[in-house]
Amino acid sequence: MPVVGGGVPPQRSRGYEDDHGPYGDGYNEGQVYRSGGGPSDPYGGGGDGRGGPGYGKPPPDWRKRVKIGLVVALVIVIVVPVATYFWADSKLRREVDLSKVEDRPGDQDGTNFLIVGSDSREGLSKERQDELHTGSVGGKRTDSMMILHKGDNGNTMVSLPRDWKVTIPAFTGSETGNRIPEQTQKINAAYSIEGPELLVRTVEYNTGLHIDHYAEIGFGGFANIVDELGGVEMCFDKAVQDKNSGADFEKGCQDLDGAEALAFVRNRYALPGGDLDRTKNQQKLLSKLADESAKMSTVLNPFKLYPTMGAGLDSLIVDKDMSLFNVLQMFWAMKGVSGGDGKQMNLPVVSGGNDPRLGSVQVWDEPKAKKLFEQLKNDEKVTVSGN
């Protein structure tokens, strides 16, 4: 039949009665379908691709996910370090009261730390004492002493021989209340007589330096730190054997565990320079410990970092005003010196001697030593060389 206006007759949707019988093929030629939608949902608002529910969920909210990720990152970057700081700070044993030290020098430029290694057996079982070759002597004595100066003109570490012959000034004991008369002794006697406070007083009296902070660690703590780090490598030009300290090392490089490292820093009888050579070994090992502790493999490994920190802090005795920040300052200054950013030296001495009353002693090179301490006092670059 002709169409009015000569146009094309309108298309009729294929119905259910068309080519495919009463039900047709289920499609409308004029209908647009999207994935997940059925005929009743032309925009794919639901369905599973087969017309069922649950398909075509809204796309992920990436802004929300980014926010959650930032919160987690902030917890890791801020909360964890802060919590670690307060945990570590709470473990410091602030037992030394420098306010009890008499007639102190005034404030000076830079910061001076007195670092002491004691022969304390505190916390060591009989088995551990045997392993470390410490014996079971009661009380505490100084086994090593170092002044670490942190300043604007470089950091300097000066080892003080334990047999250094000094004047111990008059002092009133902070614990006993006893009045100690002035006397000539080896410097390690000051610690034995009235502990850290008299030792600080003696160091200040003989050097003119103001000691800002005090830090002390015993045998057990030192060995535990080395063990938690997995040992330290040391190299020997020749074999070393010493029954007193337990040192027994072959020529060449080898890894030392805690007991072996302690034997290394305690050995002096098998060394030609005696106590002066021993202090050099102590500085070498401290350098190794500082380097190992600062490695990324230690800092970024909580299973290594926290046990190492715990081992060190549990046995570290400091002055009452020393914060964890001060401990970190001391550590980084030590690391800087060991890495070449500063100077390591022994106290200048003229020679070893024998005192009828005191036995073997070290006598300082007074002109050189006084110049050294004057440079440190004024925070100047150190030009003096030590032994």
Short mmCIF file of N, CA and C in Angstrom, two decimals, residues 6-168:
data_model
loop_
_atom_site.label_atom_id
_atom_site.label_comp_id
_atom_site.label_asym_id
_atom_site.label_seq_id
_atom_site.Cartn_x
_atom_site.Cartn_y
_atom_site.Cartn_z
N GLY A 6 5.36 9.60 0.45
CA GLY A 6 6.49 8.90 -0.14
C GLY A 6 7.58 8.50 0.85
N GLY A 7 7.29 8.57 2.14
CA GLY A 7 8.33 8.22 3.11
C GLY A 7 8.45 6.74 3.34
N VAL A 8 9.38 6.39 4.18
CA VAL A 8 9.58 4.98 4.53
C VAL A 8 8.65 4.65 5.68
N PRO A 9 7.98 3.53 5.57
CA PRO A 9 7.03 3.19 6.64
C PRO A 9 7.78 2.99 7.96
N PRO A 10 7.20 3.35 9.06
CA PRO A 10 7.86 3.19 10.37
C PRO A 10 8.15 1.74 10.66
N GLN A 11 9.31 1.51 11.33
CA GLN A 11 9.69 0.16 11.69
C GLN A 11 8.96 -0.26 12.94
N ARG A 12 8.55 -1.47 12.88
CA ARG A 12 7.84 -2.01 14.03
C ARG A 12 8.78 -2.93 14.79
N SER A 13 8.82 -2.74 16.06
CA SER A 13 9.66 -3.62 16.86
C SER A 13 9.25 -5.05 16.66
N ARG A 14 10.30 -5.88 16.65
CA ARG A 14 9.98 -7.30 16.48
C ARG A 14 9.35 -7.81 17.74
N GLY A 15 8.23 -8.26 17.66
CA GLY A 15 7.48 -8.70 18.83
C GLY A 15 7.67 -10.17 19.08
N TYR A 16 7.00 -10.63 20.07
CA TYR A 16 7.12 -12.02 20.46
C TYR A 16 6.50 -12.95 19.45
N GLU A 17 5.64 -12.36 18.56
CA GLU A 17 4.99 -13.22 17.60
C GLU A 17 5.73 -13.30 16.29
N ASP A 18 6.85 -12.54 16.15
CA ASP A 18 7.55 -12.51 14.88
C ASP A 18 8.29 -13.81 14.64
N ASP A 19 9.46 -13.69 14.04
CA ASP A 19 10.15 -14.82 13.45
C ASP A 19 10.40 -15.98 14.38
N HIS A 20 10.41 -15.73 15.67
CA HIS A 20 10.80 -16.78 16.60
C HIS A 20 9.63 -17.30 17.40
N GLY A 21 8.53 -17.23 16.85
CA GLY A 21 7.37 -17.82 17.50
C GLY A 21 6.78 -16.87 18.52
N PRO A 22 5.98 -17.41 19.39
CA PRO A 22 5.25 -16.55 20.34
C PRO A 22 6.14 -15.86 21.35
N TYR A 23 7.41 -16.36 21.57
CA TYR A 23 8.29 -15.72 22.55
C TYR A 23 9.36 -14.86 21.92
N GLY A 24 9.56 -14.96 20.62
CA GLY A 24 10.57 -14.16 19.95
C GLY A 24 11.97 -14.51 20.45
N ASP A 25 12.93 -13.60 20.15
CA ASP A 25 14.32 -13.85 20.59
C ASP A 25 14.70 -13.04 21.83
N GLY A 26 13.74 -12.31 22.39
CA GLY A 26 13.99 -11.57 23.63
C GLY A 26 14.66 -10.25 23.44
N TYR A 27 14.91 -9.79 22.21
CA TYR A 27 15.61 -8.51 22.00
C TYR A 27 14.70 -7.55 21.27
N ASN A 28 14.88 -6.30 21.62
CA ASN A 28 14.18 -5.24 20.94
C ASN A 28 15.19 -4.50 20.12
N GLU A 29 14.99 -4.40 18.84
CA GLU A 29 15.98 -3.80 17.96
C GLU A 29 16.27 -2.34 18.29
N GLY A 30 15.36 -1.70 18.96
CA GLY A 30 15.57 -0.28 19.29
C GLY A 30 16.13 -0.06 20.67
N GLN A 31 16.40 -1.15 21.42
CA GLN A 31 16.84 -1.01 22.80
C GLN A 31 18.37 -1.11 22.89
N VAL A 32 19.00 -0.25 23.73
CA VAL A 32 20.44 -0.28 23.95
C VAL A 32 20.70 -0.98 25.28
N TYR A 33 21.62 -1.96 25.26
CA TYR A 33 21.95 -2.71 26.48
C TYR A 33 23.39 -2.44 26.87
N ARG A 34 23.61 -2.33 28.16
CA ARG A 34 24.95 -2.19 28.68
C ARG A 34 25.27 -3.40 29.53
N SER A 35 26.56 -3.62 29.66
CA SER A 35 26.99 -4.78 30.43
C SER A 35 26.40 -4.74 31.81
N GLY A 36 25.81 -5.85 32.16
CA GLY A 36 25.27 -5.97 33.51
C GLY A 36 23.83 -5.58 33.59
N GLY A 37 23.25 -5.00 32.58
CA GLY A 37 21.86 -4.59 32.66
C GLY A 37 20.96 -5.48 31.86
N GLY A 38 19.76 -5.52 32.23
CA GLY A 38 18.74 -6.24 31.46
C GLY A 38 17.86 -5.27 30.76
N PRO A 39 16.85 -5.75 30.13
CA PRO A 39 15.95 -4.85 29.40
C PRO A 39 15.31 -3.81 30.29
N SER A 40 15.15 -4.17 31.57
CA SER A 40 14.51 -3.21 32.45
C SER A 40 15.50 -2.21 33.04
N ASP A 41 16.81 -2.42 32.77
CA ASP A 41 17.86 -1.53 33.30
C ASP A 41 18.82 -1.18 32.19
N PRO A 42 18.43 -0.30 31.31
CA PRO A 42 19.24 -0.01 30.13
C PRO A 42 20.61 0.58 30.44
N TYR A 43 20.86 1.05 31.69
CA TYR A 43 22.14 1.68 32.02
C TYR A 43 23.04 0.80 32.88
N GLY A 44 22.70 -0.46 32.96
CA GLY A 44 23.59 -1.38 33.66
C GLY A 44 23.69 -1.11 35.14
N GLY A 45 22.60 -0.64 35.75
CA GLY A 45 22.67 -0.31 37.16
C GLY A 45 22.69 -1.50 38.06
N GLY A 46 22.49 -2.67 37.60
CA GLY A 46 22.50 -3.84 38.45
C GLY A 46 22.60 -5.07 37.59
N GLY A 47 22.59 -6.20 38.21
CA GLY A 47 22.64 -7.44 37.47
C GLY A 47 24.03 -7.99 37.42
N ASP A 48 24.18 -9.23 37.00
CA ASP A 48 25.45 -9.90 36.96
C ASP A 48 25.88 -10.21 35.56
N GLY A 49 25.37 -9.47 34.61
CA GLY A 49 25.70 -9.74 33.22
C GLY A 49 24.73 -10.71 32.60
N ARG A 50 23.95 -11.33 33.48
CA ARG A 50 22.93 -12.27 33.00
C ARG A 50 21.58 -11.83 33.49
N GLY A 51 21.54 -10.56 33.93
CA GLY A 51 20.28 -10.03 34.40
C GLY A 51 20.07 -10.24 35.89
N GLY A 52 21.06 -10.86 36.59
CA GLY A 52 20.90 -11.12 38.02
C GLY A 52 21.43 -9.97 38.85
N PRO A 53 21.12 -9.96 40.13
CA PRO A 53 21.59 -8.90 41.04
C PRO A 53 23.07 -9.05 41.35
N GLY A 54 23.75 -7.94 41.80
CA GLY A 54 25.12 -7.97 42.27
C GLY A 54 26.15 -7.62 41.24
N TYR A 55 25.81 -7.49 40.00
CA TYR A 55 26.77 -7.16 38.97
C TYR A 55 26.72 -5.68 38.70
N GLY A 56 27.85 -5.12 38.25
CA GLY A 56 27.86 -3.68 37.94
C GLY A 56 27.96 -2.83 39.18
N LYS A 57 28.78 -3.28 40.23
CA LYS A 57 28.95 -2.48 41.44
C LYS A 57 29.64 -1.16 41.08
N PRO A 58 29.44 -0.14 41.89
CA PRO A 58 30.08 1.15 41.61
C PRO A 58 31.60 0.99 41.66
N PRO A 59 32.36 1.78 40.90
CA PRO A 59 33.82 1.67 40.87
C PRO A 59 34.42 1.99 42.24
N PRO A 60 35.65 1.49 42.54
CA PRO A 60 36.29 1.75 43.84
C PRO A 60 36.44 3.24 44.11
N ASP A 61 36.26 3.62 45.38
CA ASP A 61 36.44 5.01 45.78
C ASP A 61 37.93 5.21 46.11
N TRP A 62 38.69 5.59 45.09
CA TRP A 62 40.13 5.70 45.27
C TRP A 62 40.51 6.81 46.22
N ARG A 63 39.71 7.85 46.27
CA ARG A 63 40.02 8.92 47.22
C ARG A 63 39.95 8.42 48.65
N LYS A 64 38.98 7.57 48.94
CA LYS A 64 38.85 7.01 50.28
C LYS A 64 40.03 6.10 50.59
N ARG A 65 40.42 5.30 49.57
CA ARG A 65 41.55 4.40 49.79
C ARG A 65 42.85 5.16 50.01
N VAL A 66 43.04 6.24 49.28
CA VAL A 66 44.24 7.06 49.46
C VAL A 66 44.26 7.66 50.87
N LYS A 67 43.11 8.11 51.35
CA LYS A 67 43.04 8.68 52.70
C LYS A 67 43.43 7.64 53.74
N ILE A 68 42.91 6.43 53.59
CA ILE A 68 43.24 5.36 54.53
C ILE A 68 44.74 5.06 54.48
N GLY A 69 45.29 5.03 53.26
CA GLY A 69 46.72 4.78 53.11
C GLY A 69 47.56 5.85 53.78
N LEU A 70 47.13 7.12 53.66
CA LEU A 70 47.87 8.21 54.29
C LEU A 70 47.84 8.10 55.81
N VAL A 71 46.69 7.69 56.36
CA VAL A 71 46.57 7.52 57.80
C VAL A 71 47.54 6.43 58.28
N VAL A 72 47.56 5.31 57.55
CA VAL A 72 48.47 4.21 57.90
C VAL A 72 49.92 4.69 57.83
N ALA A 73 50.25 5.44 56.77
CA ALA A 73 51.62 5.94 56.62
C ALA A 73 52.00 6.87 57.76
N LEU A 74 51.05 7.73 58.18
CA LEU A 74 51.32 8.65 59.28
C LEU A 74 51.56 7.88 60.58
N VAL A 75 50.82 6.81 60.78
CA VAL A 75 51.02 5.99 61.97
C VAL A 75 52.43 5.41 61.97
N ILE A 76 52.87 4.92 60.80
CA ILE A 76 54.20 4.32 60.70
C ILE A 76 55.29 5.36 60.87
N VAL A 77 55.10 6.52 60.21
CA VAL A 77 56.15 7.54 60.19
C VAL A 77 56.22 8.34 61.49
N ILE A 78 55.08 8.56 62.15
CA ILE A 78 55.06 9.42 63.33
C ILE A 78 54.83 8.64 64.62
N VAL A 79 53.78 7.86 64.68
CA VAL A 79 53.40 7.22 65.94
C VAL A 79 54.44 6.19 66.38
N VAL A 80 54.88 5.33 65.45
CA VAL A 80 55.83 4.28 65.81
C VAL A 80 57.15 4.87 66.33
N PRO A 81 57.78 5.83 65.62
CA PRO A 81 59.02 6.42 66.16
C PRO A 81 58.82 7.11 67.50
N VAL A 82 57.69 7.81 67.66
CA VAL A 82 57.43 8.49 68.93
C VAL A 82 57.28 7.48 70.06
N ALA A 83 56.53 6.42 69.79
CA ALA A 83 56.36 5.37 70.81
C ALA A 83 57.70 4.72 71.14
N THR A 84 58.50 4.50 70.11
CA THR A 84 59.83 3.91 70.32
C THR A 84 60.70 4.83 71.18
N TYR A 85 60.62 6.14 70.90
CA TYR A 85 61.42 7.10 71.66
C TYR A 85 61.07 7.04 73.14
N PHE A 86 59.77 7.07 73.46
CA PHE A 86 59.37 7.07 74.87
C PHE A 86 59.67 5.73 75.54
N TRP A 87 59.56 4.64 74.77
CA TRP A 87 59.92 3.32 75.31
C TRP A 87 61.40 3.29 75.66
N ALA A 88 62.23 3.75 74.73
CA ALA A 88 63.67 3.74 74.96
C ALA A 88 64.06 4.70 76.08
N ASP A 89 63.45 5.89 76.11
CA ASP A 89 63.77 6.88 77.13
C ASP A 89 63.44 6.35 78.53
N SER A 90 62.36 5.57 78.62
CA SER A 90 61.96 5.04 79.93
C SER A 90 62.92 3.98 80.44
N LYS A 91 63.74 3.41 79.58
CA LYS A 91 64.65 2.35 79.98
C LYS A 91 66.00 2.88 80.49
N LEU A 92 66.25 4.17 80.28
CA LEU A 92 67.51 4.74 80.74
C LEU A 92 67.59 4.71 82.27
N ARG A 93 68.72 4.30 82.78
CA ARG A 93 68.93 4.24 84.23
C ARG A 93 69.63 5.53 84.67
N ARG A 94 68.85 6.51 85.06
CA ARG A 94 69.40 7.80 85.46
C ARG A 94 69.75 7.76 86.95
N GLU A 95 70.97 7.30 87.24
CA GLU A 95 71.37 7.03 88.62
C GLU A 95 72.49 7.94 89.12
N VAL A 96 73.08 8.74 88.25
CA VAL A 96 74.23 9.57 88.64
C VAL A 96 73.78 11.02 88.79
N ASP A 97 74.02 11.59 89.96
CA ASP A 97 73.58 12.95 90.24
C ASP A 97 74.79 13.90 90.18
N LEU A 98 74.94 14.56 89.04
CA LEU A 98 76.09 15.46 88.87
C LEU A 98 75.95 16.73 89.72
N SER A 99 74.76 16.98 90.25
CA SER A 99 74.61 18.16 91.13
C SER A 99 75.36 17.96 92.45
N LYS A 100 75.75 16.72 92.74
CA LYS A 100 76.50 16.43 93.96
C LYS A 100 78.00 16.71 93.80
N VAL A 101 78.43 16.95 92.56
CA VAL A 101 79.85 17.20 92.30
C VAL A 101 80.20 18.61 92.76
N GLU A 102 81.28 18.73 93.52
CA GLU A 102 81.65 20.01 94.11
C GLU A 102 82.60 20.81 93.21
N ASP A 103 82.56 22.15 93.39
CA ASP A 103 83.53 23.07 92.77
C ASP A 103 83.73 22.79 91.29
N ARG A 104 82.67 22.83 90.55
CA ARG A 104 82.72 22.47 89.15
C ARG A 104 83.16 23.65 88.27
N PRO A 105 83.82 23.37 87.14
CA PRO A 105 84.12 24.45 86.18
C PRO A 105 82.81 25.01 85.62
N GLY A 106 82.87 26.24 85.15
CA GLY A 106 81.68 26.85 84.56
C GLY A 106 81.33 26.22 83.21
N ASP A 107 80.18 26.63 82.68
CA ASP A 107 79.76 26.13 81.37
C ASP A 107 80.78 26.51 80.30
N GLN A 108 80.93 25.61 79.33
CA GLN A 108 81.90 25.80 78.25
C GLN A 108 81.24 25.51 76.92
N ASP A 109 81.87 25.94 75.84
CA ASP A 109 81.34 25.66 74.51
C ASP A 109 81.49 24.17 74.21
N GLY A 110 80.55 23.67 73.44
CA GLY A 110 80.57 22.25 73.11
C GLY A 110 79.97 21.42 74.24
N THR A 111 79.97 20.11 74.05
CA THR A 111 79.42 19.18 75.04
C THR A 111 80.46 18.10 75.33
N ASN A 112 80.69 17.87 76.62
CA ASN A 112 81.66 16.85 77.04
C ASN A 112 80.95 15.68 77.71
N PHE A 113 81.17 14.49 77.16
CA PHE A 113 80.64 13.26 77.75
C PHE A 113 81.80 12.49 78.40
N LEU A 114 81.60 11.99 79.60
CA LEU A 114 82.54 11.05 80.21
C LEU A 114 81.94 9.66 80.05
N ILE A 115 82.58 8.83 79.24
CA ILE A 115 82.08 7.49 78.94
C ILE A 115 82.94 6.48 79.68
N VAL A 116 82.30 5.66 80.48
CA VAL A 116 83.02 4.75 81.37
C VAL A 116 82.58 3.31 81.11
N GLY A 117 83.54 2.43 80.99
CA GLY A 117 83.26 1.01 80.99
C GLY A 117 83.66 0.46 82.34
N SER A 118 82.70 -0.11 83.06
CA SER A 118 83.00 -0.63 84.39
C SER A 118 83.14 -2.14 84.34
N ASP A 119 83.75 -2.70 85.40
CA ASP A 119 83.88 -4.15 85.45
C ASP A 119 82.74 -4.78 86.24
N SER A 120 81.59 -4.10 86.26
CA SER A 120 80.44 -4.60 87.00
C SER A 120 80.00 -5.96 86.46
N ARG A 121 79.75 -6.89 87.37
CA ARG A 121 79.21 -8.20 87.02
C ARG A 121 77.70 -8.27 87.25
N GLU A 122 77.10 -7.11 87.44
CA GLU A 122 75.67 -7.04 87.76
C GLU A 122 74.85 -7.84 86.76
N GLY A 123 73.98 -8.71 87.29
CA GLY A 123 73.07 -9.48 86.44
C GLY A 123 73.70 -10.68 85.77
N LEU A 124 74.99 -10.95 86.00
CA LEU A 124 75.65 -12.07 85.35
C LEU A 124 75.59 -13.32 86.24
N SER A 125 75.12 -14.41 85.66
CA SER A 125 75.12 -15.68 86.37
C SER A 125 76.55 -16.20 86.47
N LYS A 126 76.76 -17.21 87.32
CA LYS A 126 78.08 -17.80 87.45
C LYS A 126 78.56 -18.36 86.10
N GLU A 127 77.63 -18.95 85.35
CA GLU A 127 77.98 -19.51 84.04
C GLU A 127 78.40 -18.41 83.08
N ARG A 128 77.65 -17.29 83.12
CA ARG A 128 77.98 -16.18 82.22
C ARG A 128 79.31 -15.55 82.61
N GLN A 129 79.58 -15.44 83.91
CA GLN A 129 80.87 -14.90 84.37
C GLN A 129 82.02 -15.77 83.87
N ASP A 130 81.82 -17.08 83.93
CA ASP A 130 82.87 -17.99 83.44
C ASP A 130 83.06 -17.83 81.93
N GLU A 131 81.93 -17.65 81.21
CA GLU A 131 82.00 -17.50 79.75
C GLU A 131 82.73 -16.23 79.36
N LEU A 132 82.51 -15.16 80.15
CA LEU A 132 83.13 -13.87 79.84
C LEU A 132 84.49 -13.69 80.50
N HIS A 133 84.93 -14.67 81.27
CA HIS A 133 86.23 -14.61 81.96
C HIS A 133 86.33 -13.38 82.86
N THR A 134 85.23 -13.07 83.55
CA THR A 134 85.24 -11.89 84.41
C THR A 134 85.63 -12.19 85.85
N GLY A 135 85.53 -13.45 86.24
CA GLY A 135 85.70 -13.76 87.65
C GLY A 135 84.48 -13.30 88.41
N SER A 136 84.51 -13.42 89.73
CA SER A 136 83.33 -13.08 90.53
C SER A 136 83.65 -12.02 91.58
N VAL A 137 84.53 -11.10 91.22
CA VAL A 137 84.92 -10.03 92.15
C VAL A 137 83.72 -9.13 92.42
N GLY A 138 83.49 -8.79 93.69
CA GLY A 138 82.38 -7.92 94.03
C GLY A 138 82.69 -6.46 93.77
N GLY A 139 81.64 -5.61 93.84
CA GLY A 139 81.83 -4.18 93.63
C GLY A 139 82.06 -3.83 92.17
N LYS A 140 82.46 -2.57 91.95
CA LYS A 140 82.69 -2.09 90.58
C LYS A 140 83.95 -1.24 90.54
N ARG A 141 84.67 -1.35 89.43
CA ARG A 141 85.82 -0.50 89.17
C ARG A 141 85.75 -0.04 87.72
N THR A 142 86.46 1.01 87.39
CA THR A 142 86.47 1.47 86.01
C THR A 142 87.44 0.63 85.20
N ASP A 143 86.98 0.15 84.08
CA ASP A 143 87.84 -0.64 83.21
C ASP A 143 88.31 0.19 82.01
N SER A 144 87.58 1.24 81.69
CA SER A 144 87.98 2.17 80.62
C SER A 144 87.30 3.51 80.86
N MET A 145 87.95 4.57 80.42
CA MET A 145 87.40 5.93 80.56
C MET A 145 87.75 6.74 79.31
N MET A 146 86.76 7.44 78.79
CA MET A 146 86.98 8.28 77.61
C MET A 146 86.24 9.59 77.78
N ILE A 147 86.87 10.67 77.35
CA ILE A 147 86.18 11.95 77.24
C ILE A 147 85.83 12.13 75.76
N LEU A 148 84.56 12.32 75.48
CA LEU A 148 84.10 12.60 74.12
C LEU A 148 83.64 14.04 74.06
N HIS A 149 84.35 14.85 73.29
CA HIS A 149 83.99 16.27 73.13
C HIS A 149 83.27 16.45 71.80
N LYS A 150 82.05 16.96 71.87
CA LYS A 150 81.26 17.25 70.67
C LYS A 150 81.21 18.76 70.50
N GLY A 151 81.81 19.27 69.42
CA GLY A 151 81.89 20.72 69.26
C GLY A 151 81.78 21.17 67.82
N ASP A 152 81.81 22.48 67.64
CA ASP A 152 81.66 23.07 66.30
C ASP A 152 82.92 22.90 65.46
N ASN A 153 84.05 22.62 66.09
CA ASN A 153 85.30 22.46 65.35
C ASN A 153 85.76 21.01 65.31
N GLY A 154 84.80 20.13 65.30
CA GLY A 154 85.12 18.72 65.23
C GLY A 154 84.93 18.01 66.56
N ASN A 155 84.71 16.70 66.50
CA ASN A 155 84.54 15.89 67.69
C ASN A 155 85.87 15.19 68.01
N THR A 156 86.13 15.06 69.30
CA THR A 156 87.39 14.45 69.74
C THR A 156 87.11 13.44 70.85
N MET A 157 87.73 12.26 70.72
CA MET A 157 87.62 11.24 71.75
C MET A 157 89.00 11.01 72.35
N VAL A 158 89.10 11.22 73.67
CA VAL A 158 90.37 11.07 74.37
C VAL A 158 90.24 9.96 75.41
N SER A 159 91.04 8.91 75.26
CA SER A 159 91.05 7.83 76.24
C SER A 159 91.97 8.18 77.39
N LEU A 160 91.48 7.91 78.61
CA LEU A 160 92.26 8.18 79.81
C LEU A 160 92.76 6.84 80.37
N PRO A 161 94.07 6.66 80.51
CA PRO A 161 94.57 5.40 81.07
C PRO A 161 94.07 5.21 82.50
N ARG A 162 93.66 4.00 82.81
CA ARG A 162 93.14 3.75 84.17
C ARG A 162 94.22 3.91 85.21
N ASP A 163 95.51 3.82 84.80
CA ASP A 163 96.63 3.96 85.73
C ASP A 163 97.21 5.38 85.74
N TRP A 164 96.47 6.33 85.15
CA TRP A 164 96.94 7.72 85.13
C TRP A 164 97.07 8.23 86.57
N LYS A 165 98.25 8.71 86.91
CA LYS A 165 98.53 9.21 88.26
C LYS A 165 98.00 10.64 88.37
N VAL A 166 97.01 10.85 89.26
CA VAL A 166 96.34 12.14 89.37
C VAL A 166 96.17 12.54 90.83
N THR A 167 95.73 13.78 91.00
CA THR A 167 95.31 14.25 92.32
C THR A 167 93.80 14.06 92.43
N ILE A 168 93.38 13.29 93.42
CA ILE A 168 91.95 13.18 93.71
C ILE A 168 91.63 14.26 94.73
#
